[in-house]
Amino acid sequence: MIITSRKFTLVLCLVALFAGGLFGQNISSALQGTVIDPAGAVVPSAQVKVLSTLTGATRSVTTDNSGLFRILDLEPGTYNINVTAPGFKGYQQTSIQLSANETRDLGKMELTIGSSGETVTVTAEAVAIPVE
């Protein structure tokens, strides 16, 4: 009976030890970039909206004082991004492929002076750069 109890305790400890690793698996990704104006100055408080083409889910953030944004915890898939700011035309980039555990830096996204009702669409894909 003591041997069975010890084996049970050992198995229970091993299960508890390795079960934590199952919850540690993370496949979420991120998009980041910098919003600038035609002169190269950063655009703070720009609205950045990301749309998953697979699920239709959207996420929105605002650029910080350095014009930077980062959208975390995105599922792998294809995304469209829209950037708007008062006094500028909207910026749109489509078909951004995001892999598991990837942080995609979209680089500098230049807004054009104009009405916010107008949109500049970028169709070229951003190149994936590994971030370590």
PDB file of C-alpha atoms in Angstrom:
ATOM      1  CA  MET A   1       0.000   0.000   0.000  1.00  0.00           C
ATOM      2  CA  ILE A   2       2.856   2.401   0.778  1.00  0.00           C
ATOM      3  CA  ILE A   3       4.487   1.696  -2.611  1.00  0.00           C
ATOM      4  CA  THR A   4       1.232   2.501  -4.401  1.00  0.00           C
ATOM      5  CA  SER A   5       0.860   5.714  -2.440  1.00  0.00           C
ATOM      6  CA  ARG A   6       4.421   6.779  -3.289  1.00  0.00           C
ATOM      7  CA  LYS A   7       3.944   6.009  -6.980  1.00  0.00           C
ATOM      8  CA  PHE A   8       0.697   7.940  -7.016  1.00  0.00           C
ATOM      9  CA  THR A   9       2.358  10.911  -5.350  1.00  0.00           C
ATOM     10  CA  LEU A  10       5.271  10.768  -7.808  1.00  0.00           C
ATOM     11  CA  VAL A  11       2.937  10.607 -10.824  1.00  0.00           C
ATOM     12  CA  LEU A  12       0.847  13.456  -9.434  1.00  0.00           C
ATOM     13  CA  CYS A  13       3.958  15.622  -8.966  1.00  0.00           C
ATOM     14  CA  LEU A  14       5.157  14.895 -12.514  1.00  0.00           C
ATOM     15  CA  VAL A  15       1.750  15.741 -13.983  1.00  0.00           C
ATOM     16  CA  ALA A  16       1.664  19.011 -12.037  1.00  0.00           C
ATOM     17  CA  LEU A  17       5.205  19.830 -13.162  1.00  0.00           C
ATOM     18  CA  PHE A  18       4.595  19.275 -16.879  1.00  0.00           C
ATOM     19  CA  ALA A  19       1.040  20.631 -16.993  1.00  0.00           C
ATOM     20  CA  GLY A  20       2.373  24.146 -16.491  1.00  0.00           C
ATOM     21  CA  GLY A  21       4.256  23.863 -19.785  1.00  0.00           C
ATOM     22  CA  LEU A  22       1.032  23.245 -21.674  1.00  0.00           C
ATOM     23  CA  PHE A  23      -0.335  26.617 -20.637  1.00  0.00           C
ATOM     24  CA  GLY A  24       2.946  28.325 -21.530  1.00  0.00           C
ATOM     25  CA  GLN A  25       2.456  27.783 -25.261  1.00  0.00           C
ATOM     26  CA  ASN A  26       1.886  31.124 -26.951  1.00  0.00           C
ATOM     27  CA  ILE A  27       1.108  31.587 -30.633  1.00  0.00           C
ATOM     28  CA  SER A  28       0.028  35.222 -30.585  1.00  0.00           C
ATOM     29  CA  SER A  29       1.721  37.805 -32.766  1.00  0.00           C
ATOM     30  CA  ALA A  30       2.012  41.587 -32.940  1.00  0.00           C
ATOM     31  CA  LEU A  31       2.012  44.474 -35.410  1.00  0.00           C
ATOM     32  CA  GLN A  32       3.955  47.665 -34.824  1.00  0.00           C
ATOM     33  CA  GLY A  33       4.968  50.755 -36.727  1.00  0.00           C
ATOM     34  CA  THR A  34       5.489  54.508 -36.711  1.00  0.00           C
ATOM     35  CA  VAL A  35       3.097  57.073 -38.176  1.00  0.00           C
ATOM     36  CA  ILE A  36       4.772  60.115 -39.754  1.00  0.00           C
ATOM     37  CA  ASP A  37       3.739  63.182 -41.786  1.00  0.00           C
ATOM     38  CA  PRO A  38       5.215  64.224 -45.179  1.00  0.00           C
ATOM     39  CA  ALA A  39       8.030  66.134 -43.443  1.00  0.00           C
ATOM     40  CA  GLY A  40       9.037  63.014 -41.499  1.00  0.00           C
ATOM     41  CA  ALA A  41       7.711  64.294 -38.173  1.00  0.00           C
ATOM     42  CA  VAL A  42       5.873  61.794 -36.001  1.00  0.00           C
ATOM     43  CA  VAL A  43       2.086  61.933 -35.713  1.00  0.00           C
ATOM     44  CA  PRO A  44       0.946  61.416 -32.107  1.00  0.00           C
ATOM     45  CA  SER A  45      -2.624  60.377 -31.299  1.00  0.00           C
ATOM     46  CA  ALA A  46      -3.302  58.855 -34.731  1.00  0.00           C
ATOM     47  CA  GLN A  47      -5.980  56.146 -34.712  1.00  0.00           C
ATOM     48  CA  VAL A  48      -4.717  52.745 -35.889  1.00  0.00           C
ATOM     49  CA  LYS A  49      -7.294  50.053 -36.638  1.00  0.00           C
ATOM     50  CA  VAL A  50      -6.458  46.458 -37.557  1.00  0.00           C
ATOM     51  CA  LEU A  51      -8.995  44.146 -39.200  1.00  0.00           C
ATOM     52  CA  SER A  52      -8.629  40.358 -39.419  1.00  0.00           C
ATOM     53  CA  THR A  53      -9.749  39.312 -42.891  1.00  0.00           C
ATOM     54  CA  LEU A  54     -10.502  35.800 -41.587  1.00  0.00           C
ATOM     55  CA  THR A  55     -12.683  36.607 -38.579  1.00  0.00           C
ATOM     56  CA  GLY A  56     -13.675  40.240 -39.144  1.00  0.00           C
ATOM     57  CA  ALA A  57     -12.421  41.076 -35.646  1.00  0.00           C
ATOM     58  CA  THR A  58     -10.992  44.573 -35.188  1.00  0.00           C
ATOM     59  CA  ARG A  59      -8.518  46.055 -32.738  1.00  0.00           C
ATOM     60  CA  SER A  60      -7.804  49.763 -32.315  1.00  0.00           C
ATOM     61  CA  VAL A  61      -4.974  51.676 -30.674  1.00  0.00           C
ATOM     62  CA  THR A  62      -3.692  55.245 -30.651  1.00  0.00           C
ATOM     63  CA  THR A  63      -0.109  56.203 -31.454  1.00  0.00           C
ATOM     64  CA  ASP A  64       1.953  57.497 -28.565  1.00  0.00           C
ATOM     65  CA  ASN A  65       3.851  60.807 -28.429  1.00  0.00           C
ATOM     66  CA  SER A  66       6.573  59.235 -30.600  1.00  0.00           C
ATOM     67  CA  GLY A  67       4.092  58.220 -33.294  1.00  0.00           C
ATOM     68  CA  LEU A  68       4.597  54.575 -32.354  1.00  0.00           C
ATOM     69  CA  PHE A  69       1.918  51.917 -32.066  1.00  0.00           C
ATOM     70  CA  ARG A  70       1.970  48.261 -31.137  1.00  0.00           C
ATOM     71  CA  ILE A  71      -0.948  45.871 -31.302  1.00  0.00           C
ATOM     72  CA  LEU A  72      -0.316  42.731 -29.257  1.00  0.00           C
ATOM     73  CA  ASP A  73      -1.993  39.331 -28.979  1.00  0.00           C
ATOM     74  CA  LEU A  74      -3.066  38.955 -32.609  1.00  0.00           C
ATOM     75  CA  GLU A  75      -3.831  35.514 -34.000  1.00  0.00           C
ATOM     76  CA  PRO A  76      -1.798  34.398 -37.024  1.00  0.00           C
ATOM     77  CA  GLY A  77      -3.578  35.356 -40.264  1.00  0.00           C
ATOM     78  CA  THR A  78      -4.094  38.132 -42.778  1.00  0.00           C
ATOM     79  CA  TYR A  79      -4.801  41.685 -41.646  1.00  0.00           C
ATOM     80  CA  ASN A  80      -5.706  45.072 -43.087  1.00  0.00           C
ATOM     81  CA  ILE A  81      -4.608  48.218 -41.272  1.00  0.00           C
ATOM     82  CA  ASN A  82      -6.150  51.703 -41.395  1.00  0.00           C
ATOM     83  CA  VAL A  83      -4.557  54.824 -39.944  1.00  0.00           C
ATOM     84  CA  THR A  84      -6.421  58.120 -39.502  1.00  0.00           C
ATOM     85  CA  ALA A  85      -5.530  61.482 -37.990  1.00  0.00           C
ATOM     86  CA  PRO A  86      -7.160  64.918 -38.203  1.00  0.00           C
ATOM     87  CA  GLY A  87      -5.837  66.966 -41.149  1.00  0.00           C
ATOM     88  CA  PHE A  88      -4.506  63.918 -42.996  1.00  0.00           C
ATOM     89  CA  LYS A  89      -5.820  61.520 -45.613  1.00  0.00           C
ATOM     90  CA  GLY A  90      -6.418  58.034 -44.297  1.00  0.00           C
ATOM     91  CA  TYR A  91      -3.714  55.402 -44.798  1.00  0.00           C
ATOM     92  CA  GLN A  92      -4.590  51.800 -45.584  1.00  0.00           C
ATOM     93  CA  GLN A  93      -2.369  48.747 -46.005  1.00  0.00           C
ATOM     94  CA  THR A  94      -3.943  45.445 -46.992  1.00  0.00           C
ATOM     95  CA  SER A  95      -3.047  41.748 -47.008  1.00  0.00           C
ATOM     96  CA  ILE A  96      -0.501  41.810 -44.199  1.00  0.00           C
ATOM     97  CA  GLN A  97       0.431  38.185 -43.520  1.00  0.00           C
ATOM     98  CA  LEU A  98       1.196  37.483 -39.865  1.00  0.00           C
ATOM     99  CA  SER A  99       2.726  34.173 -38.759  1.00  0.00           C
ATOM    100  CA  ALA A 100       2.611  32.590 -35.304  1.00  0.00           C
ATOM    101  CA  ASN A 101       4.875  34.264 -32.728  1.00  0.00           C
ATOM    102  CA  GLU A 102       5.810  37.014 -35.193  1.00  0.00           C
ATOM    103  CA  THR A 103       6.253  40.700 -34.461  1.00  0.00           C
ATOM    104  CA  ARG A 104       5.828  42.466 -37.801  1.00  0.00           C
ATOM    105  CA  ASP A 105       7.301  45.947 -37.973  1.00  0.00           C
ATOM    106  CA  LEU A 106       5.408  47.837 -40.677  1.00  0.00           C
ATOM    107  CA  GLY A 107       8.016  50.600 -40.592  1.00  0.00           C
ATOM    108  CA  LYS A 108       7.155  54.241 -41.191  1.00  0.00           C
ATOM    109  CA  MET A 109       3.660  54.876 -42.484  1.00  0.00           C
ATOM    110  CA  GLU A 110       3.495  58.320 -44.058  1.00  0.00           C
ATOM    111  CA  LEU A 111       0.201  60.174 -43.899  1.00  0.00           C
ATOM    112  CA  THR A 112      -0.575  62.671 -46.650  1.00  0.00           C
ATOM    113  CA  ILE A 113      -2.013  66.106 -45.896  1.00  0.00           C
ATOM    114  CA  GLY A 114      -5.670  66.279 -46.891  1.00  0.00           C
ATOM    115  CA  SER A 115      -9.216  65.464 -45.897  1.00  0.00           C
ATOM    116  CA  SER A 116      -9.771  62.516 -43.591  1.00  0.00           C
ATOM    117  CA  GLY A 117     -12.468  61.359 -46.047  1.00  0.00           C
ATOM    118  CA  GLU A 118      -9.728  60.481 -48.554  1.00  0.00           C
ATOM    119  CA  THR A 119      -7.616  57.338 -48.249  1.00  0.00           C
ATOM    120  CA  VAL A 120      -4.192  56.358 -49.559  1.00  0.00           C
ATOM    121  CA  THR A 121      -3.997  52.575 -50.061  1.00  0.00           C
ATOM    122  CA  VAL A 122      -0.673  50.745 -49.994  1.00  0.00           C
ATOM    123  CA  THR A 123      -0.801  47.379 -51.717  1.00  0.00           C
ATOM    124  CA  ALA A 124       2.824  46.322 -51.343  1.00  0.00           C
ATOM    125  CA  GLU A 125       3.379  43.791 -48.601  1.00  0.00           C
ATOM    126  CA  ALA A 126       5.641  44.541 -45.674  1.00  0.00           C
ATOM    127  CA  VAL A 127       8.690  42.285 -45.484  1.00  0.00           C
ATOM    128  CA  ALA A 128       8.920  40.125 -42.379  1.00  0.00           C
ATOM    129  CA  ILE A 129      11.953  40.986 -40.259  1.00  0.00           C
ATOM    130  CA  PRO A 130      12.719  38.582 -37.407  1.00  0.00           C
ATOM    131  CA  VAL A 131      12.682  40.344 -34.034  1.00  0.00           C
ATOM    132  CA  GLU A 132      14.604  38.634 -31.296  1.00  0.00           C
TER     133      GLU A 132
END
